[in-house]
mmCIF file of C-alpha atoms in Angstrom:
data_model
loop_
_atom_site.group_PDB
_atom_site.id
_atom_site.type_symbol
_atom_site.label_atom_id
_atom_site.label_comp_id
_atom_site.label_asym_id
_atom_site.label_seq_id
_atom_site.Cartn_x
_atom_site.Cartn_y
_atom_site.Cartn_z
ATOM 1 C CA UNK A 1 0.000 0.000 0.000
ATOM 2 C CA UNK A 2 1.539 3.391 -1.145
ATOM 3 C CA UNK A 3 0.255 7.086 -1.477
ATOM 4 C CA UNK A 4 2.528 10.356 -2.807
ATOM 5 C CA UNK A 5 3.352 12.136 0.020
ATOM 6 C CA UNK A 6 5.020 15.740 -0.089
ATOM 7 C CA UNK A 7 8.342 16.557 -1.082
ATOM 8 C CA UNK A 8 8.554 18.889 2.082
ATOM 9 C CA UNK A 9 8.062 16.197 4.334
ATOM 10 C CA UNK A 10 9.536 13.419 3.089
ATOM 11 C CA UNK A 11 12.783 13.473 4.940
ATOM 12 C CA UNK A 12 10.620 12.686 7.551
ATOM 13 C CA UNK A 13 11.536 9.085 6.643
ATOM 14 C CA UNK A 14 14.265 9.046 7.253
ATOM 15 C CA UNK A 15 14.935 11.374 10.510
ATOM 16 C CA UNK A 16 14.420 8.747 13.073
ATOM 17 C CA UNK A 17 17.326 6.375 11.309
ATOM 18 C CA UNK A 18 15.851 3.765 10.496
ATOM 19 C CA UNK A 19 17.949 1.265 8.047
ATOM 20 C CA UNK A 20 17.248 1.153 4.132
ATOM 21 C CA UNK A 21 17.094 -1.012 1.764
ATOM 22 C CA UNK A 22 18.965 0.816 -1.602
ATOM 23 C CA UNK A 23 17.731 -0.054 -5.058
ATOM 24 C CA UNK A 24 18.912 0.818 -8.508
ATOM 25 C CA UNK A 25 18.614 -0.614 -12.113
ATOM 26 C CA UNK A 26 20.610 0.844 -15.312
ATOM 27 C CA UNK A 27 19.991 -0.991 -18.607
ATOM 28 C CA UNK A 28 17.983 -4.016 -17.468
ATOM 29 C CA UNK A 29 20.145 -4.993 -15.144
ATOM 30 C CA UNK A 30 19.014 -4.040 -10.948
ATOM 31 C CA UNK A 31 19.939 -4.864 -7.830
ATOM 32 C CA UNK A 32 19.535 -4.195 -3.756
ATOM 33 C CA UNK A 33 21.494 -3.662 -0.782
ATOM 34 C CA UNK A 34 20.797 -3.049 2.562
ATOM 35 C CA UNK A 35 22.353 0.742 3.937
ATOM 36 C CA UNK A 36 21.929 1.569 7.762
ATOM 37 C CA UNK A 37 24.659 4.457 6.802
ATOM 38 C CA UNK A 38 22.020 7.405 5.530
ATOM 39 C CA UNK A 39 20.756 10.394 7.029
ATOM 40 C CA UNK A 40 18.600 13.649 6.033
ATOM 41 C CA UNK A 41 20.688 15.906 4.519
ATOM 42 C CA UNK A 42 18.834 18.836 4.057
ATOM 43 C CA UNK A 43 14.650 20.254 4.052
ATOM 44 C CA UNK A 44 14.745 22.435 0.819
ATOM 45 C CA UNK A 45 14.791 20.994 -1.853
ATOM 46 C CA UNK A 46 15.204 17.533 0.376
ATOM 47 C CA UNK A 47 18.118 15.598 0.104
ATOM 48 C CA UNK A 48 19.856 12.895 1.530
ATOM 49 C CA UNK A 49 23.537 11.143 2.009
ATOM 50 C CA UNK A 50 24.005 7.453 2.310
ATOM 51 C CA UNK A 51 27.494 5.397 2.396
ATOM 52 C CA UNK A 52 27.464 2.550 -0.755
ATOM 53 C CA UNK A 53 30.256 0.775 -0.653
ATOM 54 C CA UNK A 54 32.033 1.121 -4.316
ATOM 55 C CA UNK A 55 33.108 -2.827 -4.110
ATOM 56 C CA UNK A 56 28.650 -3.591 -4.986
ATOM 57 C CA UNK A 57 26.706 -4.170 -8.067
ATOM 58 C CA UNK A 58 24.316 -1.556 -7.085
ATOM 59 C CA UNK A 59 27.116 1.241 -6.441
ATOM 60 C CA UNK A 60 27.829 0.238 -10.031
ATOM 61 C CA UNK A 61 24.383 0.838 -11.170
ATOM 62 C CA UNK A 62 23.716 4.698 -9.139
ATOM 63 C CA UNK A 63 26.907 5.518 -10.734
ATOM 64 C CA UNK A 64 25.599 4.308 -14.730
ATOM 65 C CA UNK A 65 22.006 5.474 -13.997
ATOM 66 C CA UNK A 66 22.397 8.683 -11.662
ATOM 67 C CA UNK A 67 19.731 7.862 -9.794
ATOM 68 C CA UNK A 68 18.902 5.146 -6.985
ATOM 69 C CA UNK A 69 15.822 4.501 -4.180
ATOM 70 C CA UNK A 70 15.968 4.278 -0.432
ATOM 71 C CA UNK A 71 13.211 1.897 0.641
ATOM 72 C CA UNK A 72 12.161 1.508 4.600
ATOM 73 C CA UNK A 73 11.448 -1.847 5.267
ATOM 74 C CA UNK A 74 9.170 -2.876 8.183
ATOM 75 C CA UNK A 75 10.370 -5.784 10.700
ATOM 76 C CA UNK A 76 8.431 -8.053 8.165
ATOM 77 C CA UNK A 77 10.993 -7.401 5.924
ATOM 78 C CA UNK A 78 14.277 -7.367 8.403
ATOM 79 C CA UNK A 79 15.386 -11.227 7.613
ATOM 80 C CA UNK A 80 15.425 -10.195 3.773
ATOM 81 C CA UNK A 81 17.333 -6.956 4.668
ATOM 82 C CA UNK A 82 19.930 -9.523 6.151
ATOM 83 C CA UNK A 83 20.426 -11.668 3.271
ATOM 84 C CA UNK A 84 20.781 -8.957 0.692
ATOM 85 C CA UNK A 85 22.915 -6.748 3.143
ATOM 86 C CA UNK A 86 25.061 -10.011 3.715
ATOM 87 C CA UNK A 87 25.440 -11.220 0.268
ATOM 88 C CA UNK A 88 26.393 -10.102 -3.318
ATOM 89 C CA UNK A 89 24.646 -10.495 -6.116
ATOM 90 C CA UNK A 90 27.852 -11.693 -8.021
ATOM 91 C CA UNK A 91 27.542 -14.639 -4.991
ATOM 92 C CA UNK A 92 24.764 -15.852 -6.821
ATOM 93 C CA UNK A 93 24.196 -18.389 -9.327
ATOM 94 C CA UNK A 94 24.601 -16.671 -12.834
ATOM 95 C CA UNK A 95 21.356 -15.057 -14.302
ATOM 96 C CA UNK A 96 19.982 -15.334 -10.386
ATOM 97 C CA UNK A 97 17.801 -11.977 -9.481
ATOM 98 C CA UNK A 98 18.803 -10.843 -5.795
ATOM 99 C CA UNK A 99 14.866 -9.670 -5.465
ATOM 100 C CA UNK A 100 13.544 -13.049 -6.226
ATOM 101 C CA UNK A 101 16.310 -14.326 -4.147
ATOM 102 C CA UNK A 102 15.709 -12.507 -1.184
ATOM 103 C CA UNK A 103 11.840 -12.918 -1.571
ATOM 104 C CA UNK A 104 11.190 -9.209 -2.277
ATOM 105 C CA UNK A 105 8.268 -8.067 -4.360
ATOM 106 C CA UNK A 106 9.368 -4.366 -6.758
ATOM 107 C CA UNK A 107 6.839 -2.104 -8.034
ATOM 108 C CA UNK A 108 7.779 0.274 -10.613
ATOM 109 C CA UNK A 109 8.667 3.998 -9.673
ATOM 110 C CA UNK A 110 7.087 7.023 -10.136
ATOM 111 C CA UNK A 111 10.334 9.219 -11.941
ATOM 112 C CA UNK A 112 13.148 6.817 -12.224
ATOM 113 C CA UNK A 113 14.046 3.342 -13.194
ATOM 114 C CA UNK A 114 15.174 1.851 -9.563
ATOM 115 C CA UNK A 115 12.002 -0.820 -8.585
ATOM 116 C CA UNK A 116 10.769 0.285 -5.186
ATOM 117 C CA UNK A 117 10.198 -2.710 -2.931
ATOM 118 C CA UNK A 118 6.982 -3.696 -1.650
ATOM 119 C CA UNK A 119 5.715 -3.821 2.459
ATOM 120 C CA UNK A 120 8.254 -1.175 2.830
ATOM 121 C CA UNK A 121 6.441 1.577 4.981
ATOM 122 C CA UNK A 122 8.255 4.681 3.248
ATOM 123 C CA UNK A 123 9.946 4.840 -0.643
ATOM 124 C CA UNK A 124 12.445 7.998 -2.032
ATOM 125 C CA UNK A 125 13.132 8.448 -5.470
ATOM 126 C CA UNK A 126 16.835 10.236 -5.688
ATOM 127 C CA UNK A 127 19.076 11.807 -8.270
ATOM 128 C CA UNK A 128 22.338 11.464 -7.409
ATOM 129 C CA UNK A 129 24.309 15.306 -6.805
ATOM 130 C CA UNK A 130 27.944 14.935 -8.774
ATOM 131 C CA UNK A 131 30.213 14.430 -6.241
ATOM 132 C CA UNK A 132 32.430 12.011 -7.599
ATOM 133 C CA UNK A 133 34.979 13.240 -5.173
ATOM 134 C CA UNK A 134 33.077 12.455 -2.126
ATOM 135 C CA UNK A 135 31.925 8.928 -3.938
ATOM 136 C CA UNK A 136 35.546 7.991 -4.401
ATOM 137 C CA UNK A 137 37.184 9.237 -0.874
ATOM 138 C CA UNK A 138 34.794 7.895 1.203
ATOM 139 C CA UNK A 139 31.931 5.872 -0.959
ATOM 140 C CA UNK A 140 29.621 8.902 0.624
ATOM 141 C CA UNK A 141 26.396 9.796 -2.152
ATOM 142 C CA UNK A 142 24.538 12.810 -1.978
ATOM 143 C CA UNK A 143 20.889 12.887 -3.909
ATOM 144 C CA UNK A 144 18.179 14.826 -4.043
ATOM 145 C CA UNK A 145 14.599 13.662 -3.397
ATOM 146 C CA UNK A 146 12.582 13.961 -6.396
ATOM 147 C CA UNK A 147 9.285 11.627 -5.920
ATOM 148 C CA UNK A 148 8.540 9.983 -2.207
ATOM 149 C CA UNK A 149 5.928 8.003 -0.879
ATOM 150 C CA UNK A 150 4.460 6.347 2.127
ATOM 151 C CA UNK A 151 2.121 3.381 3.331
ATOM 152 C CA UNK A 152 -0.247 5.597 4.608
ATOM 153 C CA UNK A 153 -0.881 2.854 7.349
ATOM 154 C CA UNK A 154 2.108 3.551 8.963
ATOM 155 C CA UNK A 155 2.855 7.274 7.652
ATOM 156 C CA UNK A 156 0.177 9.819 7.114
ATOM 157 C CA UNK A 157 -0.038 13.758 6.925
ATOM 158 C CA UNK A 158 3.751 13.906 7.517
ATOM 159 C CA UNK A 159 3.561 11.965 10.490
ATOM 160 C CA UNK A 160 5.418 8.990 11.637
ATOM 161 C CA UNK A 161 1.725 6.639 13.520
ATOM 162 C CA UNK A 162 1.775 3.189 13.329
ATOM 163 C CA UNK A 163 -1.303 1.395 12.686
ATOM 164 C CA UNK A 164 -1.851 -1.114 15.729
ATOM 165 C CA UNK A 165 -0.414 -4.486 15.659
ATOM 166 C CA UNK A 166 1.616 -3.135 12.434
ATOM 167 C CA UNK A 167 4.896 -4.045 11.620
ATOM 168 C CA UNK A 168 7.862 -0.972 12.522
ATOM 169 C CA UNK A 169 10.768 0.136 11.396
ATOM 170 C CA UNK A 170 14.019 -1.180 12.047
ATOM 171 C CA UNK A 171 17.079 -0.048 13.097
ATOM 172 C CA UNK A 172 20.382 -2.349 12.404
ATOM 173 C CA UNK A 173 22.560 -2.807 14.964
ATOM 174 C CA UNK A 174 25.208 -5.062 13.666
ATOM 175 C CA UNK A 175 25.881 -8.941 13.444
ATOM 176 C CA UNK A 176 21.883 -9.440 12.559
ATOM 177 C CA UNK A 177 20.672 -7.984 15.700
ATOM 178 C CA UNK A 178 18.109 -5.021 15.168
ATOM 179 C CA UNK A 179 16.361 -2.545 17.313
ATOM 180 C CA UNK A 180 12.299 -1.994 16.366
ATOM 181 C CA UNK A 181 11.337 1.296 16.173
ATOM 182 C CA UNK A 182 9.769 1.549 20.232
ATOM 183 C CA UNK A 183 7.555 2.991 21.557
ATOM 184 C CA UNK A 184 6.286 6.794 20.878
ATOM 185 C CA UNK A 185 6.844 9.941 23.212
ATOM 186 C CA UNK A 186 6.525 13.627 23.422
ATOM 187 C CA UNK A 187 8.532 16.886 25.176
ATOM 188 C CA UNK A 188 7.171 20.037 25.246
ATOM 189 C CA UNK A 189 8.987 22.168 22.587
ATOM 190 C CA UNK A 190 10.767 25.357 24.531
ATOM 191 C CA UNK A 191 8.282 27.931 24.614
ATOM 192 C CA UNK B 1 28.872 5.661 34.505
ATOM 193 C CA UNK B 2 31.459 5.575 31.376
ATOM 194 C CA UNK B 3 34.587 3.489 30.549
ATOM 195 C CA UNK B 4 36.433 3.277 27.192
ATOM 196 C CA UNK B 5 35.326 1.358 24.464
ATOM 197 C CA UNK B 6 37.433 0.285 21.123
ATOM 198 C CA UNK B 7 37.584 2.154 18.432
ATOM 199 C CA UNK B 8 36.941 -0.319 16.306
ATOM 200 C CA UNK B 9 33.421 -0.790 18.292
ATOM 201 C CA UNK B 10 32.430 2.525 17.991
ATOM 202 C CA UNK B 11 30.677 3.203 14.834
ATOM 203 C CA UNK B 12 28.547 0.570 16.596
ATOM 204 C CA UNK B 13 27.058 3.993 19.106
ATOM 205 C CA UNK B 14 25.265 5.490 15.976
ATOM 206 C CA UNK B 15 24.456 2.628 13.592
ATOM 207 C CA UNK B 16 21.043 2.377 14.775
ATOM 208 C CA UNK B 17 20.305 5.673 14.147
ATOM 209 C CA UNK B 18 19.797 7.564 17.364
ATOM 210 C CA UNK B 19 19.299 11.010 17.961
ATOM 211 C CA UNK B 20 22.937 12.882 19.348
ATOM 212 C CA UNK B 21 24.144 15.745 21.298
ATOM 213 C CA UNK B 22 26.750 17.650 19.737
ATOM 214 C CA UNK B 23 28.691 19.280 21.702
ATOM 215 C CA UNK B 24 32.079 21.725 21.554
ATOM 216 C CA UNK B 25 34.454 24.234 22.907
ATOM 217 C CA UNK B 26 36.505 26.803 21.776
ATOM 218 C CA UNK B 27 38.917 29.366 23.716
ATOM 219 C CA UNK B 28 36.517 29.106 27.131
ATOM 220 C CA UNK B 29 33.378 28.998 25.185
ATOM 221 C CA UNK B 30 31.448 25.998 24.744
ATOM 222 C CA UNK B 31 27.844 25.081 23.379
ATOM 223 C CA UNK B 32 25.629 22.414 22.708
ATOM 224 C CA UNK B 33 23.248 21.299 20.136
ATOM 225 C CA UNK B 34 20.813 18.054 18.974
ATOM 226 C CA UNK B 35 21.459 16.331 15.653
ATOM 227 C CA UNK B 36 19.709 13.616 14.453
ATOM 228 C CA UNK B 37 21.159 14.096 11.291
ATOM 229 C CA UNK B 38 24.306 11.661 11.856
ATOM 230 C CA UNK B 39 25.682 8.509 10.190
ATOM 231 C CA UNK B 40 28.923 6.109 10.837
ATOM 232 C CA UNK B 41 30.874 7.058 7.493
ATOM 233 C CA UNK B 42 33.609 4.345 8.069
ATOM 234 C CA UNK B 43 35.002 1.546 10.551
ATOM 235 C CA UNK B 44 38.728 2.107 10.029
ATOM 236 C CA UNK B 45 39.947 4.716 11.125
ATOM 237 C CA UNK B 46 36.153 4.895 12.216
ATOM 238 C CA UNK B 47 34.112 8.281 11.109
ATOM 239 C CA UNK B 48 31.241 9.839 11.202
ATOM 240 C CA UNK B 49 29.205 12.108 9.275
ATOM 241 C CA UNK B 50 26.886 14.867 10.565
ATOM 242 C CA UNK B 51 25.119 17.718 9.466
ATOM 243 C CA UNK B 52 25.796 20.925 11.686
ATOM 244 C CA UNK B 53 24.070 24.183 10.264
ATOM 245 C CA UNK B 54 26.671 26.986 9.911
ATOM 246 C CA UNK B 55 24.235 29.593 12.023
ATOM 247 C CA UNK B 56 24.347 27.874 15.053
ATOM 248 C CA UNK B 57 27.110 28.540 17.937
ATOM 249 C CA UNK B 58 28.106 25.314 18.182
ATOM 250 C CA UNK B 59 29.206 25.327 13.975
ATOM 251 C CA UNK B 60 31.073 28.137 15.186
ATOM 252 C CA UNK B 61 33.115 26.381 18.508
ATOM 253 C CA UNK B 62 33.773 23.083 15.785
ATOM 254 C CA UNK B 63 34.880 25.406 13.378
ATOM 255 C CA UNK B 64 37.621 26.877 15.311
ATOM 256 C CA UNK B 65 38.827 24.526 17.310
ATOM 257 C CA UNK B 66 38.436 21.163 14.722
ATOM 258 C CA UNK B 67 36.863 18.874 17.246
ATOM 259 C CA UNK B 68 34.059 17.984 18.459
ATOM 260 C CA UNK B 69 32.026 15.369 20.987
ATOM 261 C CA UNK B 70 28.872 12.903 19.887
ATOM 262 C CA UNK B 71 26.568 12.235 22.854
ATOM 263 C CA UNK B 72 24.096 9.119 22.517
ATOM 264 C CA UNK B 73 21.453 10.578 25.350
ATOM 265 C CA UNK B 74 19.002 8.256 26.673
ATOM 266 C CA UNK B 75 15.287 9.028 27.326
ATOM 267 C CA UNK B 76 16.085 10.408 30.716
ATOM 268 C CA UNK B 77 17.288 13.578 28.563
ATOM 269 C CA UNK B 78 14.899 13.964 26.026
ATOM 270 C CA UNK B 79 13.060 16.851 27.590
ATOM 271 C CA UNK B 80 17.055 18.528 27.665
ATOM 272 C CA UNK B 81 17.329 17.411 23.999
ATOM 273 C CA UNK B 82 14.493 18.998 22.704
ATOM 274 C CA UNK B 83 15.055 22.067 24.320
ATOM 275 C CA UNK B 84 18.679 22.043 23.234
ATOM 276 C CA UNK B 85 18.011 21.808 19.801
ATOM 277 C CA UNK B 86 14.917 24.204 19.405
ATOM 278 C CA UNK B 87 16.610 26.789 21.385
ATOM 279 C CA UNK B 88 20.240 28.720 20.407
ATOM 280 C CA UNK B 89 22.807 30.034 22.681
ATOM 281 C CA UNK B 90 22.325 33.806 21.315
ATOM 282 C CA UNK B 91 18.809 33.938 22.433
ATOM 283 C CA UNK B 92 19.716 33.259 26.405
ATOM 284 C CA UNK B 93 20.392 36.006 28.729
ATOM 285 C CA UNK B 94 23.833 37.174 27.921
ATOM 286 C CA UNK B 95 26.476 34.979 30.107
ATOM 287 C CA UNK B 96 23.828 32.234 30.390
ATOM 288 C CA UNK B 97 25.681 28.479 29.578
ATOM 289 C CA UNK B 98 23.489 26.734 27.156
ATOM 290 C CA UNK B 99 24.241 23.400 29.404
ATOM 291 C CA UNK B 100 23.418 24.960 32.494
ATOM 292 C CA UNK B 101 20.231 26.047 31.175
ATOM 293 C CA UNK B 102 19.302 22.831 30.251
ATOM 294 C CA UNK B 103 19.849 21.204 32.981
ATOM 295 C CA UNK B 104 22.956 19.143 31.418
ATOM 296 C CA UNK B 105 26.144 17.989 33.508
ATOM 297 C CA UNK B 106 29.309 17.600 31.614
ATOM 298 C CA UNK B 107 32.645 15.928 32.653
ATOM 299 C CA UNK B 108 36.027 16.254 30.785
ATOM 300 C CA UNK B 109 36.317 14.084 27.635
ATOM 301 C CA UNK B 110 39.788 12.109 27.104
ATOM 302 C CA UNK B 111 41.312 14.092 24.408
ATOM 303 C CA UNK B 112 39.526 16.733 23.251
ATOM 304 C CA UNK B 113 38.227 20.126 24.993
ATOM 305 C CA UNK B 114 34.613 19.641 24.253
ATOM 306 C CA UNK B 115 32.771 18.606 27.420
ATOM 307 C CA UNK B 116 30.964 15.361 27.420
ATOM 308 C CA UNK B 117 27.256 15.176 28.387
ATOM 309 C CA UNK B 118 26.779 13.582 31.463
ATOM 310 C CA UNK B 119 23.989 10.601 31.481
ATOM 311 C CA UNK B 120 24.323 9.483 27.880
ATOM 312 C CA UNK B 121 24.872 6.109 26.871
ATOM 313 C CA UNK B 122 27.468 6.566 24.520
ATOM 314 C CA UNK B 123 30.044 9.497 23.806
ATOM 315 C CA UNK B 124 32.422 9.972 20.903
ATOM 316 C CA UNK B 125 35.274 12.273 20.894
ATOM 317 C CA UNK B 126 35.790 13.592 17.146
ATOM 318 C CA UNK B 127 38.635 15.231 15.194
ATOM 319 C CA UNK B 128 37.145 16.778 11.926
ATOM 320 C CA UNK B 129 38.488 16.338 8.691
ATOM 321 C CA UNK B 130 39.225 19.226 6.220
ATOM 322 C CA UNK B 131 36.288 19.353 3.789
ATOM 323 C CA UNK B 132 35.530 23.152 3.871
ATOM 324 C CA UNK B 133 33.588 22.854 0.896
ATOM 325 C CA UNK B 134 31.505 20.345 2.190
ATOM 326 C CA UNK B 135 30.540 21.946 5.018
ATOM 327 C CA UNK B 136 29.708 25.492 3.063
ATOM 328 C CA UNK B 137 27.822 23.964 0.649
ATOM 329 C CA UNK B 138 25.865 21.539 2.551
ATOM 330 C CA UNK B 139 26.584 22.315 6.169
ATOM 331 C CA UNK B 140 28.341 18.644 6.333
ATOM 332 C CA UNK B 141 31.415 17.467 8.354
ATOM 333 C CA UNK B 142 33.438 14.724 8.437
ATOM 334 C CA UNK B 143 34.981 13.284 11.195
ATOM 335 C CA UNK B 144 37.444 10.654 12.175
ATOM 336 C CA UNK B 145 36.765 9.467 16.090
ATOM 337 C CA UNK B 146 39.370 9.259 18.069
ATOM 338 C CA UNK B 147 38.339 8.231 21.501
ATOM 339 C CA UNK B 148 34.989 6.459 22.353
ATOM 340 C CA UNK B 149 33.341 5.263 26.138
ATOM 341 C CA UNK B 150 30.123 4.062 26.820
ATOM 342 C CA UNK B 151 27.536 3.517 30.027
ATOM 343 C CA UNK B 152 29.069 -0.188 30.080
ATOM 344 C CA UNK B 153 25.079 -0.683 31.714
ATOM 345 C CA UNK B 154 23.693 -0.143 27.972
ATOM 346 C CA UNK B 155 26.975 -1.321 26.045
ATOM 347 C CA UNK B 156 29.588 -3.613 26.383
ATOM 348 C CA UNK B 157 31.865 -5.816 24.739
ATOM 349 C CA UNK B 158 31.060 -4.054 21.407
ATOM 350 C CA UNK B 159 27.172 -4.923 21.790
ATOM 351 C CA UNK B 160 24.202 -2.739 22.703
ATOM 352 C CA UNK B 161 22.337 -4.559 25.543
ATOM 353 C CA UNK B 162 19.953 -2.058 27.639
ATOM 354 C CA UNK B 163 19.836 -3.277 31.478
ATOM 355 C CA UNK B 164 16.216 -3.814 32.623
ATOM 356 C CA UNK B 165 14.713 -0.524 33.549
ATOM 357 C CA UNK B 166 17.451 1.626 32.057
ATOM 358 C CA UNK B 167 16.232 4.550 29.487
ATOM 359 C CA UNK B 168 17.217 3.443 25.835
ATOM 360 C CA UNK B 169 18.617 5.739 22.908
ATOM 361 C CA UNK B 170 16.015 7.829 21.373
ATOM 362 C CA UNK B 171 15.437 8.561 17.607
ATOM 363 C CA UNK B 172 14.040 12.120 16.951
ATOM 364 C CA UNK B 173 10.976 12.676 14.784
ATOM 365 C CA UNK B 174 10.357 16.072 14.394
ATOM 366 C CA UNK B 175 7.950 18.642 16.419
ATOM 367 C CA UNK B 176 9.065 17.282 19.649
ATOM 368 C CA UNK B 177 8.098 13.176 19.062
ATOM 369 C CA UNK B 178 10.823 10.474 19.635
ATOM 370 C CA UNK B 179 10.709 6.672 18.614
ATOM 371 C CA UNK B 180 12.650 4.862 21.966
ATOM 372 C CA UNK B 181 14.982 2.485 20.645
ATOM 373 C CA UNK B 182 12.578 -0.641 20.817
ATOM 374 C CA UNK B 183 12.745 -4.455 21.234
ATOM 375 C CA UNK B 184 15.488 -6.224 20.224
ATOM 376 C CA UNK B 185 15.418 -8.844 17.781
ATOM 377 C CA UNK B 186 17.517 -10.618 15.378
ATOM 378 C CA UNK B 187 17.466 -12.671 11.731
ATOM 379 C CA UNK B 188 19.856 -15.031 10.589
ATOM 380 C CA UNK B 189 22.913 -14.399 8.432
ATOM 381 C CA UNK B 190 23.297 -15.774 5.043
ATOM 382 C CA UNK B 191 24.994 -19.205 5.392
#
């Protein structure tokens, strides 16, 4: 389930730091990675960084295609985010799809060729900034958001409010072991 | 309660995504802000990424003195964190110390002369690395850590493990709503 939601809040996403799954496709070829290395970057336009490793198939196909997707899985999703965080595509058998692999369903994007994956709660659609310094010194991208959605179950209106009994976002921790996104609290904002 | 951690642990503070305290000194000034704008950037040397806006006082302290603290705070100092990061230094009586107002202790960090926030979880002591046009253009710094401790009551041997009872990390929202750092969990690695 996925609805547009505004540009304006759509680093929203990504604020609490939860961990992505990256997706990007150039020339019929696509592939997936897990990233727990991203952040907001900035509210206007909205952009975000994320650290992809130069040594992956999908750093090779943001670099061809300009362009990848940050997907935020829910814990439904946090054993796949494992196996394709854990494993290279050029690990598997020849011709193998790491999607079908890892179980995960794609739907097709809005502006750009990356497949967004499906029971994620939140999707961006980015276009890389050139940086090819940054990319090479420290495998650090920089994108702009250009198209972003949300399961409106989960985020609605620009807020963060999970249905109840639905599954969170995660947070990796290292070595398999996660944190759910907990429970939800308020402070008074100085007056 | 603190000790030292390894460096080659530490990345393992932010990876998760919480919300930090940044925090710096310059010359007998000091200031503090909230970012949860932050990322691990590498594991060795280990660095981090974070977004600091250039208007705030804090910006200021890092940039003239090239170092600067991460604090993990725990729920206990939400209420502090909020107010910390919706409020700046300039607009408290004249003389007033941004920590003081808060209500934050600091102690004395191991090798730098930012303080370090007393009651956090985790603290990382920061040397940043000259990207000038990094941080004009998008307000971004790099930074290699050099020294890292941790409440060994919420992290030890390299592992996050929250005793029973004890306030977890918090993730920031926005408008003054946190995610806590939930339940635990873990998947299986690829064989």
């Amino acid at each position: 389930m996925h609805t547009p939601i505004p540009l304006e809040k759509s680093w929203r996403l990504l604020n609490h730091g939860p961990t992505v799954l990256v997706s990007a496709a150039h020339q019929g070829r696509r592939n997936v990675m897990a990233a727990s290395w991203n952040m907001p970057l900035d509210f206007t336009p909205p952009k975000v960084a994320v650290v992809i490793d130069k040594n992956t198939v999908t750093c090779e196909l943001i670099k061809a295609s300009g362009y990848f997707a940050l997907n935020v899985p829910s814990r439904a999703l946090a054993a796949a985010t494992v196996q394709v965080g854990n494993r290279s595509a050029r690990d598997l058998p020849a011709g193998q799809d790491k999607f079908a692999w890892a179980g995960l369903q794609t739907f097709a994007g809005s502006l750009i060729g990356a497949p967004l994956i499906g029971g994620c709660l939140g999707w961006l659609e980015c276009r890389v900034l050139p940086e090819p310094e940054l990319a090479h010194k420290y495998d650090l991208y920089l994108a702009e958001i250009i198209a972003a959605h949300a399961d409106p179950r989960a985020f609605q209106d620009g807020h963060w409010n999970f249905a109840e009994g639905m599954p969170r976002s995660i947070h990796y921790i290292a070595g398999g072991h996660f944190f759910e996104s907990g429970e939800q609290f308020s402070e008074a904002l100085p007056e």
